[in-house]
PDB file of C-alpha atoms in Angstrom:
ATOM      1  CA  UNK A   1     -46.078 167.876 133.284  1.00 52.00           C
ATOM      2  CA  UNK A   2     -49.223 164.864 133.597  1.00 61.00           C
ATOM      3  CA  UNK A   3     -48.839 162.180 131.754  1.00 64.00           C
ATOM      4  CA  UNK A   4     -52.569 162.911 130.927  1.00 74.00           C
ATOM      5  CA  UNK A   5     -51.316 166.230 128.812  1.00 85.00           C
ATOM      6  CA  UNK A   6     -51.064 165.825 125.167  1.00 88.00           C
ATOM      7  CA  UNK A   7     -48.160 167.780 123.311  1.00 88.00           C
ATOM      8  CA  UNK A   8     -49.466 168.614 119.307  1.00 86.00           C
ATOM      9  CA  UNK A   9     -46.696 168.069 117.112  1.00 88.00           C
ATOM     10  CA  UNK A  10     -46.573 169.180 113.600  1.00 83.00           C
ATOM     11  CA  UNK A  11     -43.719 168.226 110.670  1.00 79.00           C
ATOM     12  CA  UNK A  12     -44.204 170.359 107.606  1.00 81.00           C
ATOM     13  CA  UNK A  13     -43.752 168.806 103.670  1.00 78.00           C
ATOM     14  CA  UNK A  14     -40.892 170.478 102.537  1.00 84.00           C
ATOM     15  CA  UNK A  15     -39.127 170.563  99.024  1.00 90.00           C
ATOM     16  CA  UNK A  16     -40.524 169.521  95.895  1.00 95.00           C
ATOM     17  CA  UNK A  17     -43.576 166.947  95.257  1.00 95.00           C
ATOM     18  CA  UNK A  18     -42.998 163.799  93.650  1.00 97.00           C
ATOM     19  CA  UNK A  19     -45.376 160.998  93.438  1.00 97.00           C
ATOM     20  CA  UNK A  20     -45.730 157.353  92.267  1.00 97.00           C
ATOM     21  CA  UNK A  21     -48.488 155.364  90.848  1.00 97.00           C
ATOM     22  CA  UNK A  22     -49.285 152.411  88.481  1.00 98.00           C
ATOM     23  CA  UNK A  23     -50.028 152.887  85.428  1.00 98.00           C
ATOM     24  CA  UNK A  24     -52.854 150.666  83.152  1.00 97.00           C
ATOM     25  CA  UNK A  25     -51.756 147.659  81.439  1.00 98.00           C
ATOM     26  CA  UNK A  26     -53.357 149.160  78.292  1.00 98.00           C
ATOM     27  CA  UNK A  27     -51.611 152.077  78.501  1.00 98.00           C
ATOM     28  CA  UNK A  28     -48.327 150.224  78.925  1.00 98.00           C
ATOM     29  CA  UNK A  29     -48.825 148.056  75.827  1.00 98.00           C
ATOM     30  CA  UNK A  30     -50.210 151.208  73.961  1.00 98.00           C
ATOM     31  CA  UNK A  31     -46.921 152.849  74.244  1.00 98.00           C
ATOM     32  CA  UNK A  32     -44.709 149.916  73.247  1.00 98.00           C
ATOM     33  CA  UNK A  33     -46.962 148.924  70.278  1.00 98.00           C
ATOM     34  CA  UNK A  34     -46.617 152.916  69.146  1.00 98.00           C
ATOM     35  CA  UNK A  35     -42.885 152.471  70.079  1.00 97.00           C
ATOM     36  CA  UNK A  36     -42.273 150.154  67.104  1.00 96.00           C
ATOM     37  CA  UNK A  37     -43.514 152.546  64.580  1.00 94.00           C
ATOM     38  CA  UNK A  38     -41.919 155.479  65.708  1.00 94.00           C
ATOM     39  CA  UNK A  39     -38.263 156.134  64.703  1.00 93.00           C
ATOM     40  CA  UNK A  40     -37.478 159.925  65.792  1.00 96.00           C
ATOM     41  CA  UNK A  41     -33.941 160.145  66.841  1.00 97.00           C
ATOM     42  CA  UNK A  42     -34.370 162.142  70.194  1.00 97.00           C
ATOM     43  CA  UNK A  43     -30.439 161.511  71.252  1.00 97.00           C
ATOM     44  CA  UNK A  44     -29.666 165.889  70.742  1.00 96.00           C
ATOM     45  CA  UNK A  45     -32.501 166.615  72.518  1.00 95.00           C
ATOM     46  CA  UNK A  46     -31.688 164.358  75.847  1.00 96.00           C
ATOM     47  CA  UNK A  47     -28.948 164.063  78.143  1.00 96.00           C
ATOM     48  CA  UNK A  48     -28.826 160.364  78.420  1.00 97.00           C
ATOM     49  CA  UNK A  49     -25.763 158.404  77.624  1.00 97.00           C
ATOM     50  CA  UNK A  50     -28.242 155.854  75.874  1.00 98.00           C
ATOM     51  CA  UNK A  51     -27.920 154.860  72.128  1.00 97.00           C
ATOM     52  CA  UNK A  52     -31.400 154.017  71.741  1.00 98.00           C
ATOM     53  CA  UNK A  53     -33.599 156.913  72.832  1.00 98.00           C
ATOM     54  CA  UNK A  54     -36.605 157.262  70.546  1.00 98.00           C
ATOM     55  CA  UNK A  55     -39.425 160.241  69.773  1.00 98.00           C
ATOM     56  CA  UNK A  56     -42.868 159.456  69.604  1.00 98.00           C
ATOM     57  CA  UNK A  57     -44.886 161.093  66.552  1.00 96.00           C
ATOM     58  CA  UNK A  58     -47.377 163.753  67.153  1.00 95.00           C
ATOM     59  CA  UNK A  59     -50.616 161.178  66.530  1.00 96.00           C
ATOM     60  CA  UNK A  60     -48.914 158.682  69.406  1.00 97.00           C
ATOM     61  CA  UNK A  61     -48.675 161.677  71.520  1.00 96.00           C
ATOM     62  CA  UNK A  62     -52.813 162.111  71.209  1.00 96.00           C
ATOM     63  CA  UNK A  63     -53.118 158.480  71.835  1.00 97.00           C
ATOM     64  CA  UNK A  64     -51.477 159.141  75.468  1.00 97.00           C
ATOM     65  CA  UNK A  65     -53.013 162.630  76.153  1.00 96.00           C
ATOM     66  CA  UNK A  66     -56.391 161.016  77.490  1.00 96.00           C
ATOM     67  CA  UNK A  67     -54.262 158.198  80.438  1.00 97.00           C
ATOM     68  CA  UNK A  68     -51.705 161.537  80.661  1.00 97.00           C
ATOM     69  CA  UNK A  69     -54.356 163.297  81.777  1.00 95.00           C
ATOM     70  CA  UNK A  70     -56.023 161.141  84.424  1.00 96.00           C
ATOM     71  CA  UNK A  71     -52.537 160.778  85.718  1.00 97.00           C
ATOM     72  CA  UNK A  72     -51.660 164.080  85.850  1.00 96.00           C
ATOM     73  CA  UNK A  73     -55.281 164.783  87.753  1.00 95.00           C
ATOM     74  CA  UNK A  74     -54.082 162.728  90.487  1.00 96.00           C
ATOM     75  CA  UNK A  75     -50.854 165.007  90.614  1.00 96.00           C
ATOM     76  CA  UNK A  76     -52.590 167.651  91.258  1.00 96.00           C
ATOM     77  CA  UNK A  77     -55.018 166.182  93.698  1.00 95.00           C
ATOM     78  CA  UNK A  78     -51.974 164.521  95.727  1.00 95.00           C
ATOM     79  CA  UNK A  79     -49.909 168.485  95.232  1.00 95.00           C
ATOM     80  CA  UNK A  80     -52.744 170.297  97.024  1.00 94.00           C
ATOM     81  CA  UNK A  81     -52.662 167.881  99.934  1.00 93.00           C
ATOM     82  CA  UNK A  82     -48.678 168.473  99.668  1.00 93.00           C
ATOM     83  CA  UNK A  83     -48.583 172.105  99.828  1.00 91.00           C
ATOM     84  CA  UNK A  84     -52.035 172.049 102.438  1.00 89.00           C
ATOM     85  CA  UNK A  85     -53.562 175.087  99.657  1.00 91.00           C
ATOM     86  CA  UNK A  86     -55.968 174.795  97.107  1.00 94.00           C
ATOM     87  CA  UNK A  87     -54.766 175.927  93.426  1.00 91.00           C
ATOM     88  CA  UNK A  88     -56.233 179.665  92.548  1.00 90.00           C
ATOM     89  CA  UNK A  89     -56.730 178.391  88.884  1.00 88.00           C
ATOM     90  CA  UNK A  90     -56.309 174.871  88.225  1.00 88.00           C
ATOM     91  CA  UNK A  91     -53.495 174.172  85.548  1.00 89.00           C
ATOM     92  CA  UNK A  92     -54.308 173.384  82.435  1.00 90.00           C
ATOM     93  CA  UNK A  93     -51.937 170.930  80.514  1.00 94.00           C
ATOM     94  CA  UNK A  94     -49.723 170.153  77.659  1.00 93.00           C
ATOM     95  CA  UNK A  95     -48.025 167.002  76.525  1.00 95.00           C
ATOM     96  CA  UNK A  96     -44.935 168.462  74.975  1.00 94.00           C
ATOM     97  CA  UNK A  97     -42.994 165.964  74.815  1.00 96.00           C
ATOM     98  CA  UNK A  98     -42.819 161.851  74.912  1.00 97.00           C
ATOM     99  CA  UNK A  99     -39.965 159.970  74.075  1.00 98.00           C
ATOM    100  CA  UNK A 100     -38.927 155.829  75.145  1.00 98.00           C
ATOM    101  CA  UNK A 101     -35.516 155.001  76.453  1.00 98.00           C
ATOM    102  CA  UNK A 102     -34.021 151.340  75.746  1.00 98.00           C
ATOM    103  CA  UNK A 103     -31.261 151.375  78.124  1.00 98.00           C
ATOM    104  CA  UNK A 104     -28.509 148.559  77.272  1.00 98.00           C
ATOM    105  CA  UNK A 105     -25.434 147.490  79.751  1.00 98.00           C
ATOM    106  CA  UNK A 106     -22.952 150.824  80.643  1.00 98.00           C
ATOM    107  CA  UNK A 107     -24.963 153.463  79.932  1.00 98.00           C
ATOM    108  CA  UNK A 108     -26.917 155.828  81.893  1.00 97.00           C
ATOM    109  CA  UNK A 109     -28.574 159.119  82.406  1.00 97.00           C
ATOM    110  CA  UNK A 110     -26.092 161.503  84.825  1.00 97.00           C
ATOM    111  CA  UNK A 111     -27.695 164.652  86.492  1.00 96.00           C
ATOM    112  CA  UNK A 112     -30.183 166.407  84.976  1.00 97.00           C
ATOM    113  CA  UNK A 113     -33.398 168.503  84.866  1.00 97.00           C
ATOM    114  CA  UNK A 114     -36.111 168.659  82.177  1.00 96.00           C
ATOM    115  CA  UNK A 115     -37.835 171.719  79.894  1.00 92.00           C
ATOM    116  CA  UNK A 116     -41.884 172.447  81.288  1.00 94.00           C
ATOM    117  CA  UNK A 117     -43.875 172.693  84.516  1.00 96.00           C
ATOM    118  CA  UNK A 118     -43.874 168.754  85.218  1.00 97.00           C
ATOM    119  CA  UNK A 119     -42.430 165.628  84.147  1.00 98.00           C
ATOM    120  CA  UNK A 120     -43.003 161.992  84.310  1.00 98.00           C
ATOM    121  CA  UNK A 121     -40.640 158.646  83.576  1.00 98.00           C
ATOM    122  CA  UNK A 122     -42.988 155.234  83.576  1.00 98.00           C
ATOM    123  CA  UNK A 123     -40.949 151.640  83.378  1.00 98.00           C
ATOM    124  CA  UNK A 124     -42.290 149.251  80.342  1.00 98.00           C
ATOM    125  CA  UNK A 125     -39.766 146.491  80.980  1.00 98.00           C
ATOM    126  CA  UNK A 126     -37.454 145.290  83.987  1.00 98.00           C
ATOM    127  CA  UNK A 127     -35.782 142.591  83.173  1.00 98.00           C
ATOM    128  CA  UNK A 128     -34.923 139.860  85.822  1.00 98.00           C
ATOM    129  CA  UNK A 129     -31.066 139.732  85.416  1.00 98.00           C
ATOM    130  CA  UNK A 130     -31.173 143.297  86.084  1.00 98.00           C
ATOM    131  CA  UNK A 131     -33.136 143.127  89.145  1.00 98.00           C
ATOM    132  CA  UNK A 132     -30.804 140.680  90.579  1.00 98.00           C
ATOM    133  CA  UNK A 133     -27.666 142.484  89.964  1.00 98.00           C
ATOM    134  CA  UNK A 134     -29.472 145.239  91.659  1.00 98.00           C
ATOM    135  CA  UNK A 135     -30.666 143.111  94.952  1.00 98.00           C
ATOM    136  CA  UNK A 136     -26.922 141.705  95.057  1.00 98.00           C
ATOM    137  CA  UNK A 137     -25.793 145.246  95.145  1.00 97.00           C
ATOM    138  CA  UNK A 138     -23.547 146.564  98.122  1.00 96.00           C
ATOM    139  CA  UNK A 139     -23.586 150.520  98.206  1.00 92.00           C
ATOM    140  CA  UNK A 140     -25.339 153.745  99.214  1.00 89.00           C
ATOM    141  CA  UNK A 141     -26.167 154.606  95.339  1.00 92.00           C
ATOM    142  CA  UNK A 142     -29.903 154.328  93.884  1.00 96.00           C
ATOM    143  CA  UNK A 143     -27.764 151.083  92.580  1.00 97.00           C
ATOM    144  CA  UNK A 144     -27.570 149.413  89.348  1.00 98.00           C
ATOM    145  CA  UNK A 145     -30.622 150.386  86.882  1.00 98.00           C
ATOM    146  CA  UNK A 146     -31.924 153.125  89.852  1.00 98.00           C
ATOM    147  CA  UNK A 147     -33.047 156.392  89.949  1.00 98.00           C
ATOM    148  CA  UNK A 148     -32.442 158.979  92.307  1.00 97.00           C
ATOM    149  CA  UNK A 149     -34.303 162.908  92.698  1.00 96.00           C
ATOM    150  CA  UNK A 150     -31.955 165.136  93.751  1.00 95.00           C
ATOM    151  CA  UNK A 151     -33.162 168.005  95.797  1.00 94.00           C
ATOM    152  CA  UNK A 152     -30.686 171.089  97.404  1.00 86.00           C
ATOM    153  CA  UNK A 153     -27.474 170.674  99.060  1.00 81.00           C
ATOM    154  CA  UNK A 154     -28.271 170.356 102.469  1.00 76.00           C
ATOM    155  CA  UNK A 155     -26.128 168.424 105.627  1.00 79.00           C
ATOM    156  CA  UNK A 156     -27.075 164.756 106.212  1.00 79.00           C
ATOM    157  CA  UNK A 157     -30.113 165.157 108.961  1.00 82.00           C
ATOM    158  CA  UNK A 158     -31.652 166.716 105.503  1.00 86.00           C
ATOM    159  CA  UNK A 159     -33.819 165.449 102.813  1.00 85.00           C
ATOM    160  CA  UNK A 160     -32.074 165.717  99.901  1.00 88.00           C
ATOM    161  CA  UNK A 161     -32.449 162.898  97.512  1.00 90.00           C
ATOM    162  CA  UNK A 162     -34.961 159.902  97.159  1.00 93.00           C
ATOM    163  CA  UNK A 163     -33.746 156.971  95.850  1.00 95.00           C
ATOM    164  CA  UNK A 164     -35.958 154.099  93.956  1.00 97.00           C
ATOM    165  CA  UNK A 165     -35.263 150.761  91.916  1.00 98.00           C
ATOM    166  CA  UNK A 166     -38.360 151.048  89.894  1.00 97.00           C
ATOM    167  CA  UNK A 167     -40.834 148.273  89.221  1.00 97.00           C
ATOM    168  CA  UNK A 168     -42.357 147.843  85.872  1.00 98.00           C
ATOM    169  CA  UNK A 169     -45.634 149.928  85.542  1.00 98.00           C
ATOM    170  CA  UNK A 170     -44.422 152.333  87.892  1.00 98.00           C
ATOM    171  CA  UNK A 171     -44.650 156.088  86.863  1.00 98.00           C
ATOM    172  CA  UNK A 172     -43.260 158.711  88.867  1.00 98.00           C
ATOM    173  CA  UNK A 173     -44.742 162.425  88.397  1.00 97.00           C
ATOM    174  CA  UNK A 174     -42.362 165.348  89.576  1.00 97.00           C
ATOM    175  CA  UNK A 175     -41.469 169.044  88.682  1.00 97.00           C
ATOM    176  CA  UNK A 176     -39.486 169.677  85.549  1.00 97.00           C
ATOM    177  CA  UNK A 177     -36.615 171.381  87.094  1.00 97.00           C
ATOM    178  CA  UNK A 178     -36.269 168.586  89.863  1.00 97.00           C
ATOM    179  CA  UNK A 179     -32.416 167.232  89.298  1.00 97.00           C
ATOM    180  CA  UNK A 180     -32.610 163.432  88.235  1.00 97.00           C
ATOM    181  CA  UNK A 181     -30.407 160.754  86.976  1.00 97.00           C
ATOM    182  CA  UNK A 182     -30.645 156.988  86.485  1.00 98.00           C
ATOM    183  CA  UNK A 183     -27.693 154.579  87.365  1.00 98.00           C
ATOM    184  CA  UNK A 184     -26.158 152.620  84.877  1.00 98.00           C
ATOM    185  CA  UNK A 185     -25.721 148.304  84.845  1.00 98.00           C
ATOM    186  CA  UNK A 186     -23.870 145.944  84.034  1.00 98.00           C
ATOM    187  CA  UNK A 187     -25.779 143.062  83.316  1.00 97.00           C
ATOM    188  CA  UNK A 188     -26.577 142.430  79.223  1.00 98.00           C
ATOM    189  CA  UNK A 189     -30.288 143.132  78.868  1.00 98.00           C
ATOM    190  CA  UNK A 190     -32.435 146.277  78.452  1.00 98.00           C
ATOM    191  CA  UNK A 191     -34.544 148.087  80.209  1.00 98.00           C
ATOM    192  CA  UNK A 192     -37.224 150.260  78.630  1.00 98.00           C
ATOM    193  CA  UNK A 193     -38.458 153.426  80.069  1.00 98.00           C
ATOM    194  CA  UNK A 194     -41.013 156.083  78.755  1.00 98.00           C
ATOM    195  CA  UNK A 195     -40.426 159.955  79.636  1.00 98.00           C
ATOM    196  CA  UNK A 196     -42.503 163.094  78.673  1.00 98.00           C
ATOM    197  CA  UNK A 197     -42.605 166.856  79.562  1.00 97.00           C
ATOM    198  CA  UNK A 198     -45.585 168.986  80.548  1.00 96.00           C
ATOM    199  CA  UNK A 199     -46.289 172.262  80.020  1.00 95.00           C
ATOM    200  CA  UNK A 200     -48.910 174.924  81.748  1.00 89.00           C
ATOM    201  CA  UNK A 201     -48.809 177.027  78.887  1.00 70.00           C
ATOM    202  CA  UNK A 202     -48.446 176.978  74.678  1.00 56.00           C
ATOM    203  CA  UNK A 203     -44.410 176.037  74.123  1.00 55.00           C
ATOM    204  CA  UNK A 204     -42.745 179.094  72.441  1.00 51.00           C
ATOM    205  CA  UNK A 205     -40.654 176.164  69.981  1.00 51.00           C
ATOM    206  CA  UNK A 206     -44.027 174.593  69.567  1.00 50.00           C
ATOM    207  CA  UNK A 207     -46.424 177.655  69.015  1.00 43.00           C
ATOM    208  CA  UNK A 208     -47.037 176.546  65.829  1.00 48.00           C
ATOM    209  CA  UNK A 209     -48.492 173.078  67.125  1.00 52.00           C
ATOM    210  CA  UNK A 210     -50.043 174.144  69.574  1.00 46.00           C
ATOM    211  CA  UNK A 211     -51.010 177.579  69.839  1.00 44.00           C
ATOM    212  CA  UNK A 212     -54.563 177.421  67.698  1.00 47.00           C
ATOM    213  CA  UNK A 213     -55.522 175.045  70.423  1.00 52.00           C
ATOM    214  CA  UNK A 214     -54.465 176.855  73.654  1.00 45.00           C
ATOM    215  CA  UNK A 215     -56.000 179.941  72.301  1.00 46.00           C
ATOM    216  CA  UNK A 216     -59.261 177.511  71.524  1.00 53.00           C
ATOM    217  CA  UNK A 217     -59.594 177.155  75.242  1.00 52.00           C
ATOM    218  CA  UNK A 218     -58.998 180.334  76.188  1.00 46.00           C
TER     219      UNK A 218
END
């Protein structure tokens, strides 16, 4: 063969999409400032080993739809790239659900999928003693205060987990049924984290929220 030939090689996406961005300051002080008001107990609904995992009211929820949905736009831009195929009808979305984690020393969030189409965690605060217990950690876990995405059960040479120590302002954007779970510390500080579930179509436990507006649209 010349060395002048070219060989085309090709390495196909495969398994699920899952992006990061940054989210706006704004938005990040919007949803602590709403945090503080809000007191929905959201422990039964959640799988989290976390004492402090709060609800937020149906008015916050309409004060995050309009960031929510530029965020979620850029999902779907970054999914057709992913999948190389334009949508046949784009989605149309609904915030079902938004709750805040304040995660304390020894607990954690083991495996575990969510209820919708997509989902989304964003990091509020990451404190500094927490970062450092996490640099001076020796292991092949996401590590103290990580997350990992769990995808399939394949041999080694496979993709089948990403791993990430998350930043604050980060958001990560992924499908609902993608396995997750976060890693617990040790270290005596707390680390907030907003999470929220999206749905494609009107919630059959929330019809009566939101059905007179789906139908609106349609």
């Amino acid at each position: 063969m010349s060395d002048k030939e070219k060989i085309n090689v090709y390495t196909f996406n495969w398994g699920p999409c899952v992006i990061k961005l940054k989210i706006l300051d704004e938005f990040k002080k919007l949803l602590l400032k709403e945090a503080k008001t809000d007191t929905i107990d959201f422990r039964t609904k959640l799988a989290g080993i976390i004492e402090k995992e709060r609800g937020y009211s149906p008015e916050s929820i309409k004060k995050a739809v309009p960031y929510m949905a530029q965020y979620l736009g850029i999902y779907d831009q970054m999914f057709v790239k992913f999948v190389n195929k334009q949508y046949e009808k784009k989605p149309e979305y609904i915030l079902s659900a938004l709750w805040i984690n304040y995660q304390e020393a020894n607990e954690f969030n083991p495996p575990h999928d969510h209820d919708g189409k997509l989902s989304f965690v964003t990091y509020l605060q990451i404190p500094d003693e927490l970062k450092k217990e996490h640099a001076a950690y020796k292991g092949k876990s996401c590590g103290p205060g990580g997350i990992q995405f769990i995808y399939g059960d394949g041999p080694r040479d496979c993709v089948a987990y990403q791993t990430f120590f998350p930043e604050e302002g980060d958001m990560f954007i992924f499908p609902a049924w993608l396995k997750h779970w976060v890693a617990p510390f040790k270290t005596d500080c707390v680390r907030i984290s907003v999470s929220g579930n999206v749905h494609d179509s009107a919630p059959l436990n929330n019809i009566v929220n939101f059905a007179p507006q789906y139908l609106k649209k349609k």
